[in-house]
Every structure is written in C-alpha cells, then in structure tokens.
C-alpha cells in the first residue's frame, strides 16, 4: 500500500495592535474543523467564558480549548500564581505537541505572556522547534518577539488604521469578547 505523505505544517504569527488576531485564529480553527482537522487551543492570559469559547464548544469533537491564565491583568505585575498557570500551559502544550494528536495548535496570546514575563521567549521558541513536521502552530498576541518572527513562516501584523477603542468604546459582547 502506498504510504500517505505527511504534509508540512507551518508556524504562523498574528500580531500587531489592530483588531483581528484572536478572531483570525478562531476563524482558522473553524475552517480546519470543517476539513476534519483536530485543533488544540491553549489560551494564555485569558480565563473565563468568552463568547468564542462558548461557540467553540459546539465543535468539541474536533476543537479543544484549555485556559492557562487567571484573567486578571489590570495593573501589570504578574503574581507567582499567574506565572504558575502560564508554566502549566507551557507544559501542557509540550505534551500535546509530543502526542501528535492535533493538526493545529493555537497559542492564544502567547506573545503577551512573553511580554508580561509569564513565560520566557526561549520556551516559546522551543515549542516552534519541537513541533512535529506536520503540525501547524499559530501564535497570537500583540508585541511578538523579533526572535519569534524570525522563526515563523508566516507573520501577519494587524495594523490599526482606525479603532473605536481609541474613542473609548470598550470590548463588546459578541464582537470583541
Ligand atoms: P479580536 O479578538 O477582536 O480579534 P485582537 O485579538 O486582535 O482582537 P487583542 O490585542 O487581543 O485584540 O485586544 C483585546 C482587547 O483590547 C480588544 O478587544 C479591545 O477592547 C482592547 N484594545 C484594542 N485596541 C487597544 C489598544 N490600542 N490598547 C489597549 N487595548 C486595546
Ligand atoms: Mg486577542
């Protein structure tokens, strides 16, 4: 029998200050599920029932979401608990990558986790290096490290030409959260 050729998976980064990083990753996940691919989404920073989490539960046979943030980053300095949660996320992603059970792994807001000092950039780079040949890795969050950008195959920088946030419009249910 002819052996099926393993298709190469790439590393993608969605960064920048404009809107669309998280929604691009969710959109990709839905598209992938439509093709029968399995997706693992690790959410750093966030914790809570965001609308996208609720929506993705409808695809629970193909899309798994796990949260590794304590969801309270109002005044900057992370607590040891915040760091511990992010580190647990890192370990979980390592074992998920090693299992080779998923076609796509999304590291949601991982760039922000690096910038806040919750994980070190070397660990994030390690995941890119560790990923199986046919796994697609998607890293989101503003302020991607130049080292991550260097290692990635696709980098999209969302540029805020205009954003109503600047006019004081907070995150709206179903639109931004
Ligand atoms: P989306 O989830 O809609 O795709 P995103 O993932 O690109 O957006 P994030 O960087 O995760 O956006 O931003 C999260 C929230 O921060 C936004 O929904 C918005 O309420 C708020 N925000 C937007 N622009 C800014 C800004 N320039 N500075 C600080 N906060 C912002
Ligand atoms: Mg986001």
PDB file of C-alpha atoms and ligand atoms in Angstrom:
ATOM      1  CA  UNK A   1       0.000   0.000   0.000  1.00  0.00           C
ATOM      2  CA  UNK A   2       1.209   3.491  -0.821  1.00  0.00           C
ATOM      3  CA  UNK A   3       2.228   5.466   2.272  1.00  0.00           C
ATOM      4  CA  UNK A   4       0.407   8.775   2.683  1.00  0.00           C
ATOM      5  CA  UNK A   5       2.858  11.658   2.528  1.00  0.00           C
ATOM      6  CA  UNK A   6       2.881  13.871   5.628  1.00  0.00           C
ATOM      7  CA  UNK A   7       2.108  17.447   4.674  1.00  0.00           C
ATOM      8  CA  UNK A   8       4.369  20.115   6.150  1.00  0.00           C
ATOM      9  CA  UNK A   9       2.860  22.291   8.868  1.00  0.00           C
ATOM     10  CA  UNK A  10       3.983  25.885   9.256  1.00  0.00           C
ATOM     11  CA  UNK A  11       4.338  28.371  12.090  1.00  0.00           C
ATOM     12  CA  UNK A  12       2.060  31.387  11.847  1.00  0.00           C
ATOM     13  CA  UNK A  13       2.086  34.560  13.946  1.00  0.00           C
ATOM     14  CA  UNK A  14      -0.770  37.064  14.208  1.00  0.00           C
ATOM     15  CA  UNK A  15       0.478  40.176  15.943  1.00  0.00           C
ATOM     16  CA  UNK A  16       0.189  43.998  15.890  1.00  0.00           C
ATOM     17  CA  UNK A  17      -2.098  46.478  17.604  1.00  0.00           C
ATOM     18  CA  UNK A  18      -5.063  46.231  15.234  1.00  0.00           C
ATOM     19  CA  UNK A  19      -8.169  44.121  15.696  1.00  0.00           C
ATOM     20  CA  UNK A  20      -8.254  40.612  14.283  1.00  0.00           C
ATOM     21  CA  UNK A  21      -5.570  38.445  15.910  1.00  0.00           C
ATOM     22  CA  UNK A  22      -7.770  36.264  18.081  1.00  0.00           C
ATOM     23  CA  UNK A  23     -10.626  36.202  15.580  1.00  0.00           C
ATOM     24  CA  UNK A  24      -8.213  35.126  12.812  1.00  0.00           C
ATOM     25  CA  UNK A  25      -7.030  32.220  14.959  1.00  0.00           C
ATOM     26  CA  UNK A  26     -10.628  31.230  15.779  1.00  0.00           C
ATOM     27  CA  UNK A  27     -11.616  31.551  12.115  1.00  0.00           C
ATOM     28  CA  UNK A  28      -8.748  29.315  11.092  1.00  0.00           C
ATOM     29  CA  UNK A  29      -9.741  26.789  13.742  1.00  0.00           C
ATOM     30  CA  UNK A  30     -13.313  26.647  12.420  1.00  0.00           C
ATOM     31  CA  UNK A  31     -12.082  26.273   8.857  1.00  0.00           C
ATOM     32  CA  UNK A  32      -9.776  23.463   9.969  1.00  0.00           C
ATOM     33  CA  UNK A  33     -12.631  21.708  11.759  1.00  0.00           C
ATOM     34  CA  UNK A  34     -14.605  21.956   8.526  1.00  0.00           C
ATOM     35  CA  UNK A  35     -11.848  19.931   6.910  1.00  0.00           C
ATOM     36  CA  UNK A  36     -11.962  17.387   9.737  1.00  0.00           C
ATOM     37  CA  UNK A  37      -8.682  18.548  11.274  1.00  0.00           C
ATOM     38  CA  UNK A  38      -8.122  18.449  15.024  1.00  0.00           C
ATOM     39  CA  UNK A  39      -7.291  21.718  16.778  1.00  0.00           C
ATOM     40  CA  UNK A  40      -5.911  22.402  20.243  1.00  0.00           C
ATOM     41  CA  UNK A  41      -6.199  25.976  21.514  1.00  0.00           C
ATOM     42  CA  UNK A  42      -4.179  26.965  24.586  1.00  0.00           C
ATOM     43  CA  UNK A  43      -5.270  30.341  25.891  1.00  0.00           C
ATOM     44  CA  UNK A  44      -2.648  32.126  27.906  1.00  0.00           C
ATOM     45  CA  UNK A  45      -3.661  35.213  29.915  1.00  0.00           C
ATOM     46  CA  UNK A  46      -7.390  34.695  29.434  1.00  0.00           C
ATOM     47  CA  UNK A  47      -9.721  32.847  31.757  1.00  0.00           C
ATOM     48  CA  UNK A  48     -13.451  32.913  31.515  1.00  0.00           C
ATOM     49  CA  UNK A  49     -16.363  32.181  29.288  1.00  0.00           C
ATOM     50  CA  UNK A  50     -15.587  34.373  26.312  1.00  0.00           C
ATOM     51  CA  UNK A  51     -18.119  34.062  23.506  1.00  0.00           C
ATOM     52  CA  UNK A  52     -15.581  32.317  21.287  1.00  0.00           C
ATOM     53  CA  UNK A  53     -15.101  29.641  23.950  1.00  0.00           C
ATOM     54  CA  UNK A  54     -18.853  29.104  24.127  1.00  0.00           C
ATOM     55  CA  UNK A  55     -19.082  28.940  20.326  1.00  0.00           C
ATOM     56  CA  UNK A  56     -16.177  26.506  20.006  1.00  0.00           C
ATOM     57  CA  UNK A  57     -17.861  24.102  22.441  1.00  0.00           C
ATOM     58  CA  UNK A  58     -20.138  23.261  19.512  1.00  0.00           C
ATOM     59  CA  UNK A  59     -17.104  21.799  17.776  1.00  0.00           C
ATOM     60  CA  UNK A  60     -15.824  19.889  20.787  1.00  0.00           C
ATOM     61  CA  UNK A  61     -15.268  16.709  18.777  1.00  0.00           C
ATOM     62  CA  UNK A  62     -12.532  18.475  16.816  1.00  0.00           C
ATOM     63  CA  UNK A  63     -11.568  21.624  18.735  1.00  0.00           C
ATOM     64  CA  UNK A  64     -10.230  21.518  22.301  1.00  0.00           C
ATOM     65  CA  UNK A  65      -9.760  24.726  24.269  1.00  0.00           C
ATOM     66  CA  UNK A  66      -7.835  24.940  27.534  1.00  0.00           C
ATOM     67  CA  UNK A  67      -7.181  28.121  29.507  1.00  0.00           C
ATOM     68  CA  UNK A  68      -3.995  28.848  31.399  1.00  0.00           C
ATOM     69  CA  UNK A  69      -4.495  32.370  32.636  1.00  0.00           C
ATOM     70  CA  UNK A  70      -6.022  33.785  35.741  1.00  0.00           C
ATOM     71  CA  UNK A  71      -7.694  36.507  33.713  1.00  0.00           C
ATOM     72  CA  UNK A  72      -6.801  39.470  35.853  1.00  0.00           C
ATOM     73  CA  UNK A  73      -4.086  41.592  34.398  1.00  0.00           C
ATOM     74  CA  UNK A  74      -5.160  45.058  35.228  1.00  0.00           C
ATOM     75  CA  UNK A  75      -2.059  46.582  36.739  1.00  0.00           C
ATOM     76  CA  UNK A  76       0.899  44.933  35.168  1.00  0.00           C
ATOM     77  CA  UNK A  77       2.849  42.854  37.619  1.00  0.00           C
ATOM     78  CA  UNK A  78       2.158  39.116  37.428  1.00  0.00           C
ATOM     79  CA  UNK A  79       1.805  37.146  40.641  1.00  0.00           C
ATOM     80  CA  UNK A  80       3.517  33.781  41.228  1.00  0.00           C
ATOM     81  CA  UNK A  81       0.097  32.170  40.554  1.00  0.00           C
ATOM     82  CA  UNK A  82      -0.108  33.865  37.157  1.00  0.00           C
ATOM     83  CA  UNK A  83       3.356  32.572  36.292  1.00  0.00           C
ATOM     84  CA  UNK A  84       2.487  29.095  37.539  1.00  0.00           C
ATOM     85  CA  UNK A  85      -0.663  28.981  35.388  1.00  0.00           C
ATOM     86  CA  UNK A  86       1.301  30.015  32.280  1.00  0.00           C
ATOM     87  CA  UNK A  87       4.022  27.465  33.039  1.00  0.00           C
ATOM     88  CA  UNK A  88       1.369  24.764  33.325  1.00  0.00           C
ATOM     89  CA  UNK A  89       0.120  25.863  29.920  1.00  0.00           C
ATOM     90  CA  UNK A  90       3.601  25.525  28.527  1.00  0.00           C
ATOM     91  CA  UNK A  91       3.990  22.001  29.894  1.00  0.00           C
ATOM     92  CA  UNK A  92       0.556  21.023  28.598  1.00  0.00           C
ATOM     93  CA  UNK A  93       1.385  22.319  25.103  1.00  0.00           C
ATOM     94  CA  UNK A  94       4.678  20.403  25.144  1.00  0.00           C
ATOM     95  CA  UNK A  95       2.869  17.136  25.846  1.00  0.00           C
ATOM     96  CA  UNK A  96       0.116  17.926  23.334  1.00  0.00           C
ATOM     97  CA  UNK A  97       2.790  18.558  20.683  1.00  0.00           C
ATOM     98  CA  UNK A  98       4.590  15.354  21.622  1.00  0.00           C
ATOM     99  CA  UNK A  99       1.348  13.349  21.327  1.00  0.00           C
ATOM    100  CA  UNK A 100       0.977  14.455  17.687  1.00  0.00           C
ATOM    101  CA  UNK A 101      -2.763  14.078  18.144  1.00  0.00           C
ATOM    102  CA  UNK A 102      -3.673  17.522  16.814  1.00  0.00           C
ATOM    103  CA  UNK A 103      -3.162  19.027  13.369  1.00  0.00           C
ATOM    104  CA  UNK A 104      -3.212  22.618  14.567  1.00  0.00           C
ATOM    105  CA  UNK A 105      -2.072  24.102  17.856  1.00  0.00           C
ATOM    106  CA  UNK A 106      -3.039  27.686  18.667  1.00  0.00           C
ATOM    107  CA  UNK A 107      -1.079  29.510  21.361  1.00  0.00           C
ATOM    108  CA  UNK A 108      -3.559  32.289  22.005  1.00  0.00           C
ATOM    109  CA  UNK A 109      -1.980  35.479  23.452  1.00  0.00           C
ATOM    110  CA  UNK A 110       1.363  33.689  23.913  1.00  0.00           C
ATOM    111  CA  UNK A 111       3.209  36.825  22.733  1.00  0.00           C
ATOM    112  CA  UNK A 112       1.564  38.764  25.542  1.00  0.00           C
ATOM    113  CA  UNK A 113       2.518  36.034  28.025  1.00  0.00           C
ATOM    114  CA  UNK A 114       6.151  36.530  26.971  1.00  0.00           C
ATOM    115  CA  UNK A 115       5.905  40.311  27.251  1.00  0.00           C
ATOM    116  CA  UNK A 116       4.424  40.058  30.738  1.00  0.00           C
ATOM    117  CA  UNK A 117       7.215  37.722  31.838  1.00  0.00           C
ATOM    118  CA  UNK A 118       4.894  34.738  32.376  1.00  0.00           C
ATOM    119  CA  UNK A 119       6.913  32.579  30.005  1.00  0.00           C
ATOM    120  CA  UNK A 120      10.368  33.171  28.588  1.00  0.00           C
ATOM    121  CA  UNK A 121      10.772  33.641  24.858  1.00  0.00           C
ATOM    122  CA  UNK A 122      13.183  30.680  24.692  1.00  0.00           C
ATOM    123  CA  UNK A 123      10.365  28.390  25.804  1.00  0.00           C
ATOM    124  CA  UNK A 124       8.091  29.719  23.059  1.00  0.00           C
ATOM    125  CA  UNK A 125      10.883  29.248  20.509  1.00  0.00           C
ATOM    126  CA  UNK A 126      11.347  25.747  21.904  1.00  0.00           C
ATOM    127  CA  UNK A 127       7.741  24.899  21.006  1.00  0.00           C
ATOM    128  CA  UNK A 128       8.311  26.060  17.425  1.00  0.00           C
ATOM    129  CA  UNK A 129      11.396  23.851  17.220  1.00  0.00           C
ATOM    130  CA  UNK A 130       9.712  20.919  18.975  1.00  0.00           C
ATOM    131  CA  UNK A 131       6.559  20.858  16.860  1.00  0.00           C
ATOM    132  CA  UNK A 132       6.074  17.780  14.707  1.00  0.00           C
ATOM    133  CA  UNK A 133       6.766  18.230  10.988  1.00  0.00           C
ATOM    134  CA  UNK A 134       3.092  18.131  10.029  1.00  0.00           C
ATOM    135  CA  UNK A 135       1.688  20.275  12.866  1.00  0.00           C
ATOM    136  CA  UNK A 136       0.557  23.832  12.165  1.00  0.00           C
ATOM    137  CA  UNK A 137       1.427  26.206  15.007  1.00  0.00           C
ATOM    138  CA  UNK A 138      -0.389  29.525  15.391  1.00  0.00           C
ATOM    139  CA  UNK A 139       0.873  32.142  17.844  1.00  0.00           C
ATOM    140  CA  UNK A 140      -1.204  35.227  18.568  1.00  0.00           C
ATOM    141  CA  UNK A 141      -0.914  38.402  20.583  1.00  0.00           C
ATOM    142  CA  UNK A 142       0.435  41.897  20.181  1.00  0.00           C
ATOM    143  CA  UNK A 143       4.157  42.575  20.508  1.00  0.00           C
ATOM    144  CA  UNK A 144       5.605  39.364  19.018  1.00  0.00           C
ATOM    145  CA  UNK A 145       9.291  38.995  19.825  1.00  0.00           C
ATOM    146  CA  UNK A 146      11.659  39.527  16.853  1.00  0.00           C
ATOM    147  CA  UNK A 147      13.030  36.058  17.638  1.00  0.00           C
ATOM    148  CA  UNK A 148       9.581  34.509  17.230  1.00  0.00           C
ATOM    149  CA  UNK A 149       9.039  36.470  13.999  1.00  0.00           C
ATOM    150  CA  UNK A 150      12.397  35.206  12.730  1.00  0.00           C
ATOM    151  CA  UNK A 151      11.462  31.566  13.374  1.00  0.00           C
ATOM    152  CA  UNK A 152       7.923  31.804  11.940  1.00  0.00           C
ATOM    153  CA  UNK A 153       6.962  31.033   8.340  1.00  0.00           C
ATOM    154  CA  UNK A 154       4.012  33.436   8.184  1.00  0.00           C
ATOM    155  CA  UNK A 155       3.655  36.673  10.129  1.00  0.00           C
ATOM    156  CA  UNK A 156       0.668  38.996   9.849  1.00  0.00           C
ATOM    157  CA  UNK A 157       0.770  42.323  11.625  1.00  0.00           C
ATOM    158  CA  UNK A 158      -2.698  43.745  12.218  1.00  0.00           C
ATOM    159  CA  UNK A 159      -2.394  47.490  11.690  1.00  0.00           C
ATOM    160  CA  UNK A 160      -4.965  49.720  13.375  1.00  0.00           C
ATOM    161  CA  UNK A 161      -5.814  52.259  10.693  1.00  0.00           C
ATOM    162  CA  UNK A 162      -8.754  53.186  12.953  1.00  0.00           C
ATOM    163  CA  UNK A 163     -10.023  51.541  16.125  1.00  0.00           C
ATOM    164  CA  UNK A 164     -13.062  52.699  18.107  1.00  0.00           C
ATOM    165  CA  UNK A 165     -11.224  51.619  21.270  1.00  0.00           C
ATOM    166  CA  UNK A 166      -9.366  54.926  20.864  1.00  0.00           C
ATOM    167  CA  UNK A 167     -12.736  56.696  21.064  1.00  0.00           C
ATOM    168  CA  UNK A 168     -13.455  54.939  24.332  1.00  0.00           C
ATOM    169  CA  UNK A 169     -15.541  52.037  23.017  1.00  0.00           C
ATOM    170  CA  UNK A 170     -14.811  49.081  25.329  1.00  0.00           C
ATOM    171  CA  UNK A 171     -14.785  45.417  24.291  1.00  0.00           C
ATOM    172  CA  UNK A 172     -18.350  44.476  23.276  1.00  0.00           C
ATOM    173  CA  UNK A 173     -20.051  41.144  23.892  1.00  0.00           C
ATOM    174  CA  UNK A 174     -20.082  39.025  20.749  1.00  0.00           C
ATOM    175  CA  UNK A 175     -17.785  41.435  18.898  1.00  0.00           C
ATOM    176  CA  UNK A 176     -14.624  41.618  20.992  1.00  0.00           C
ATOM    177  CA  UNK A 177     -15.383  39.236  23.810  1.00  0.00           C
TER     178      UNK A 177
HETATM  179  P1  LIG B   1     -10.109  40.237  18.266  1.00  0.00           P
HETATM  180  O1  LIG B   1     -10.283  39.321  19.457  1.00  0.00           O
HETATM  181  O2  LIG B   1     -11.302  41.104  18.066  1.00  0.00           O
HETATM  182  O3  LIG B   1      -9.642  39.529  17.043  1.00  0.00           O
HETATM  183  P2  LIG B   1      -7.401  41.017  18.896  1.00  0.00           P
HETATM  184  O4  LIG B   1      -7.176  39.635  19.343  1.00  0.00           O
HETATM  185  O5  LIG B   1      -6.645  41.467  17.687  1.00  0.00           O
HETATM  186  O6  LIG B   1      -8.944  41.264  18.649  1.00  0.00           O
HETATM  187  P3  LIG B   1      -6.342  41.980  21.431  1.00  0.00           P
HETATM  188  O7  LIG B   1      -4.968  42.536  21.251  1.00  0.00           O
HETATM  189  O8  LIG B   1      -6.448  40.603  21.985  1.00  0.00           O
HETATM  190  O9  LIG B   1      -7.143  42.057  20.042  1.00  0.00           O
HETATM  191  O10 LIG B   1      -7.174  43.045  22.268  1.00  0.00           O
HETATM  192  C1  LIG B   1      -8.105  42.712  23.233  1.00  0.00           C
HETATM  193  C2  LIG B   1      -8.954  43.916  23.556  1.00  0.00           C
HETATM  194  O11 LIG B   1      -8.155  45.037  23.914  1.00  0.00           O
HETATM  195  C3  LIG B   1      -9.754  44.465  22.398  1.00  0.00           C
HETATM  196  O12 LIG B   1     -10.928  43.768  22.216  1.00  0.00           O
HETATM  197  C4  LIG B   1     -10.034  45.913  22.776  1.00  0.00           C
HETATM  198  O13 LIG B   1     -11.142  46.020  23.626  1.00  0.00           O
HETATM  199  C5  LIG B   1      -8.796  46.255  23.549  1.00  0.00           C
HETATM  200  N1  LIG B   1      -7.905  47.116  22.726  1.00  0.00           N
HETATM  201  C6  LIG B   1      -7.988  47.368  21.417  1.00  0.00           C
HETATM  202  N2  LIG B   1      -7.047  48.219  20.989  1.00  0.00           N
HETATM  203  C7  LIG B   1      -6.321  48.515  22.071  1.00  0.00           C
HETATM  204  C8  LIG B   1      -5.191  49.348  22.273  1.00  0.00           C
HETATM  205  N3  LIG B   1      -4.645  50.048  21.275  1.00  0.00           N
HETATM  206  N4  LIG B   1      -4.680  49.400  23.517  1.00  0.00           N
HETATM  207  C9  LIG B   1      -5.225  48.691  24.527  1.00  0.00           C
HETATM  208  N5  LIG B   1      -6.303  47.882  24.380  1.00  0.00           N
HETATM  209  C10 LIG B   1      -6.859  47.801  23.179  1.00  0.00           C
HETATM  210 MG1  LIG B   2      -6.588  38.771  21.132  1.00  0.00          MG
END
